[in-house]
């Protein structure tokens, strides 16, 4: 059983999010997703996500390619999360390229190309206009 782990906010869920989850799932037998908490987003980006953490977790958990979700409460706990969930692979978008290479001693670290021309910020902007 090969477990793949990925992290993200997944706010205002869009096809770029779906594509990375599908590609991550294809790397193994089981996909576990760390959904970042509201507090982590406020600390990191200076604003709360549009959808609260409980709803973001439910949306991600309901996807066919996702087996389990948990709340990512700190960026500093990556190693602990990887060990706790027995991850064989850590998959992230290439906006994080190189940032998680330090974990290659405990799992394989892969970066996928971001889906171009779509982002939560762009969706919010489009609705606003
Ligand atoms: N993503 C993508 N293509 C897009 C937008 C996002 O492939 N057009 C990917 C990102 O690269 C990331 C995942 O979707 O791997 C989730 O993106 P965000 O919700 O923006 O997550 P982020 O705020 O980067 O949180 O510990 C890490 C953080 O929790 C990551």
PDB file of N, CA, C and O in Angstrom, residues 10 13 21 31-35 53-70:
ATOM      1  N   UNK A  10      -7.066  24.724  -0.802  1.00  0.00           N
ATOM      2  CA  UNK A  10      -8.212  24.292  -1.608  1.00  0.00           C
ATOM      3  C   UNK A  10      -9.434  25.168  -1.343  1.00  0.00           C
ATOM      4  O   UNK A  10     -10.550  24.681  -1.154  1.00  0.00           O
ATOM      5  N   UNK A  13     -12.814  25.848  -4.533  1.00  0.00           N
ATOM      6  CA  UNK A  13     -12.278  24.691  -5.266  1.00  0.00           C
ATOM      7  C   UNK A  13     -12.447  24.851  -6.783  1.00  0.00           C
ATOM      8  O   UNK A  13     -13.516  25.192  -7.276  1.00  0.00           O
ATOM      9  N   UNK A  21      -4.775  16.896  -7.389  1.00  0.00           N
ATOM     10  CA  UNK A  21      -5.194  15.759  -6.558  1.00  0.00           C
ATOM     11  C   UNK A  21      -5.257  14.479  -7.388  1.00  0.00           C
ATOM     12  O   UNK A  21      -4.825  13.416  -6.931  1.00  0.00           O
ATOM     13  N   UNK A  31      -4.569   8.335  -1.280  1.00  0.00           N
ATOM     14  CA  UNK A  31      -4.223   9.756  -1.219  1.00  0.00           C
ATOM     15  C   UNK A  31      -4.775  10.383   0.063  1.00  0.00           C
ATOM     16  O   UNK A  31      -5.982  10.339   0.317  1.00  0.00           O
ATOM     17  N   UNK A  32      -3.877  10.969   0.845  1.00  0.00           N
ATOM     18  CA  UNK A  32      -4.254  11.678   2.068  1.00  0.00           C
ATOM     19  C   UNK A  32      -3.948  13.162   1.852  1.00  0.00           C
ATOM     20  O   UNK A  32      -2.868  13.503   1.347  1.00  0.00           O
ATOM     21  N   UNK A  33      -4.897  14.025   2.223  1.00  0.00           N
ATOM     22  CA  UNK A  33      -4.736  15.459   1.960  1.00  0.00           C
ATOM     23  C   UNK A  33      -4.753  16.255   3.268  1.00  0.00           C
ATOM     24  O   UNK A  33      -5.706  16.158   4.047  1.00  0.00           O
ATOM     25  N   UNK A  34      -3.712  17.046   3.483  1.00  0.00           N
ATOM     26  CA  UNK A  34      -3.667  17.981   4.607  1.00  0.00           C
ATOM     27  C   UNK A  34      -4.257  19.302   4.153  1.00  0.00           C
ATOM     28  O   UNK A  34      -3.671  20.005   3.333  1.00  0.00           O
ATOM     29  N   UNK A  35      -5.440  19.629   4.673  1.00  0.00           N
ATOM     30  CA  UNK A  35      -6.123  20.875   4.295  1.00  0.00           C
ATOM     31  C   UNK A  35      -5.735  21.939   5.326  1.00  0.00           C
ATOM     32  O   UNK A  35      -5.941  21.747   6.530  1.00  0.00           O
ATOM     33  N   UNK A  53     -12.568  26.049   7.188  1.00  0.00           N
ATOM     34  CA  UNK A  53     -11.800  24.791   7.103  1.00  0.00           C
ATOM     35  C   UNK A  53     -12.669  23.527   7.095  1.00  0.00           C
ATOM     36  O   UNK A  53     -12.374  22.590   6.362  1.00  0.00           O
ATOM     37  N   UNK A  54     -13.748  23.526   7.874  1.00  0.00           N
ATOM     38  CA  UNK A  54     -14.605  22.334   7.931  1.00  0.00           C
ATOM     39  C   UNK A  54     -15.235  22.046   6.577  1.00  0.00           C
ATOM     40  O   UNK A  54     -15.323  20.896   6.133  1.00  0.00           O
ATOM     41  N   UNK A  55     -15.668  23.104   5.889  1.00  0.00           N
ATOM     42  CA  UNK A  55     -16.299  22.947   4.573  1.00  0.00           C
ATOM     43  C   UNK A  55     -15.261  22.559   3.524  1.00  0.00           C
ATOM     44  O   UNK A  55     -15.499  21.714   2.668  1.00  0.00           O
ATOM     45  N   UNK A  56     -14.059  23.171   3.598  1.00  0.00           N
ATOM     46  CA  UNK A  56     -12.999  22.822   2.635  1.00  0.00           C
ATOM     47  C   UNK A  56     -12.590  21.367   2.797  1.00  0.00           C
ATOM     48  O   UNK A  56     -12.380  20.650   1.810  1.00  0.00           O
ATOM     49  N   UNK A  57     -12.527  20.920   4.039  1.00  0.00           N
ATOM     50  CA  UNK A  57     -12.181  19.508   4.289  1.00  0.00           C
ATOM     51  C   UNK A  57     -13.261  18.571   3.747  1.00  0.00           C
ATOM     52  O   UNK A  57     -12.957  17.547   3.153  1.00  0.00           O
ATOM     53  N   UNK A  58     -14.519  18.942   3.928  1.00  0.00           N
ATOM     54  CA  UNK A  58     -15.619  18.083   3.453  1.00  0.00           C
ATOM     55  C   UNK A  58     -15.623  17.975   1.941  1.00  0.00           C
ATOM     56  O   UNK A  58     -15.868  16.906   1.379  1.00  0.00           O
ATOM     57  N   UNK A  59     -15.382  19.107   1.273  1.00  0.00           N
ATOM     58  CA  UNK A  59     -15.370  19.111  -0.202  1.00  0.00           C
ATOM     59  C   UNK A  59     -14.251  18.222  -0.728  1.00  0.00           C
ATOM     60  O   UNK A  59     -14.462  17.412  -1.633  1.00  0.00           O
ATOM     61  N   UNK A  60     -13.060  18.354  -0.147  1.00  0.00           N
ATOM     62  CA  UNK A  60     -11.905  17.558  -0.610  1.00  0.00           C
ATOM     63  C   UNK A  60     -12.133  16.076  -0.298  1.00  0.00           C
ATOM     64  O   UNK A  60     -11.888  15.208  -1.134  1.00  0.00           O
ATOM     65  N   UNK A  61     -12.670  15.798   0.905  1.00  0.00           N
ATOM     66  CA  UNK A  61     -12.882  14.403   1.317  1.00  0.00           C
ATOM     67  C   UNK A  61     -13.901  13.685   0.431  1.00  0.00           C
ATOM     68  O   UNK A  61     -13.862  12.470   0.293  1.00  0.00           O
ATOM     69  N   UNK A  62     -14.808  14.454  -0.167  1.00  0.00           N
ATOM     70  CA  UNK A  62     -15.868  13.840  -0.977  1.00  0.00           C
ATOM     71  C   UNK A  62     -15.398  13.436  -2.377  1.00  0.00           C
ATOM     72  O   UNK A  62     -16.125  12.748  -3.104  1.00  0.00           O
ATOM     73  N   UNK A  63     -14.189  13.851  -2.746  1.00  0.00           N
ATOM     74  CA  UNK A  63     -13.695  13.529  -4.092  1.00  0.00           C
ATOM     75  C   UNK A  63     -13.328  12.053  -4.200  1.00  0.00           C
ATOM     76  O   UNK A  63     -12.782  11.468  -3.260  1.00  0.00           O
ATOM     77  N   UNK A  64     -13.588  11.464  -5.375  1.00  0.00           N
ATOM     78  CA  UNK A  64     -13.321  10.047  -5.602  1.00  0.00           C
ATOM     79  C   UNK A  64     -11.838   9.712  -5.454  1.00  0.00           C
ATOM     80  O   UNK A  64     -11.483   8.624  -5.028  1.00  0.00           O
ATOM     81  N   UNK A  65     -10.964  10.661  -5.807  1.00  0.00           N
ATOM     82  CA  UNK A  65      -9.523  10.366  -5.773  1.00  0.00           C
ATOM     83  C   UNK A  65      -8.910  10.547  -4.378  1.00  0.00           C
ATOM     84  O   UNK A  65      -7.732  10.259  -4.184  1.00  0.00           O
ATOM     85  N   UNK A  66      -9.698  11.025  -3.417  1.00  0.00           N
ATOM     86  CA  UNK A  66      -9.159  11.294  -2.068  1.00  0.00           C
ATOM     87  C   UNK A  66      -9.647  10.238  -1.068  1.00  0.00           C
ATOM     88  O   UNK A  66     -10.836   9.930  -1.003  1.00  0.00           O
ATOM     89  N   UNK A  67      -8.710   9.685  -0.289  1.00  0.00           N
ATOM     90  CA  UNK A  67      -9.073   8.647   0.678  1.00  0.00           C
ATOM     91  C   UNK A  67      -9.238   9.186   2.090  1.00  0.00           C
ATOM     92  O   UNK A  67     -10.010   8.649   2.868  1.00  0.00           O
ATOM     93  N   UNK A  68      -8.466  10.220   2.426  1.00  0.00           N
ATOM     94  CA  UNK A  68      -8.549  10.732   3.798  1.00  0.00           C
ATOM     95  C   UNK A  68      -8.085  12.190   3.832  1.00  0.00           C
ATOM     96  O   UNK A  68      -7.260  12.595   3.005  1.00  0.00           O
ATOM     97  N   UNK A  69      -8.620  12.964   4.772  1.00  0.00           N
ATOM     98  CA  UNK A  69      -8.164  14.347   4.952  1.00  0.00           C
ATOM     99  C   UNK A  69      -7.855  14.591   6.430  1.00  0.00           C
ATOM    100  O   UNK A  69      -8.372  13.897   7.303  1.00  0.00           O
ATOM    101  N   UNK A  70      -6.999  15.581   6.673  1.00  0.00           N
ATOM    102  CA  UNK A  70      -6.757  16.037   8.047  1.00  0.00           C
ATOM    103  C   UNK A  70      -6.479  17.520   7.981  1.00  0.00           C
ATOM    104  O   UNK A  70      -6.255  18.083   6.895  1.00  0.00           O
TER     105      UNK A  70
END
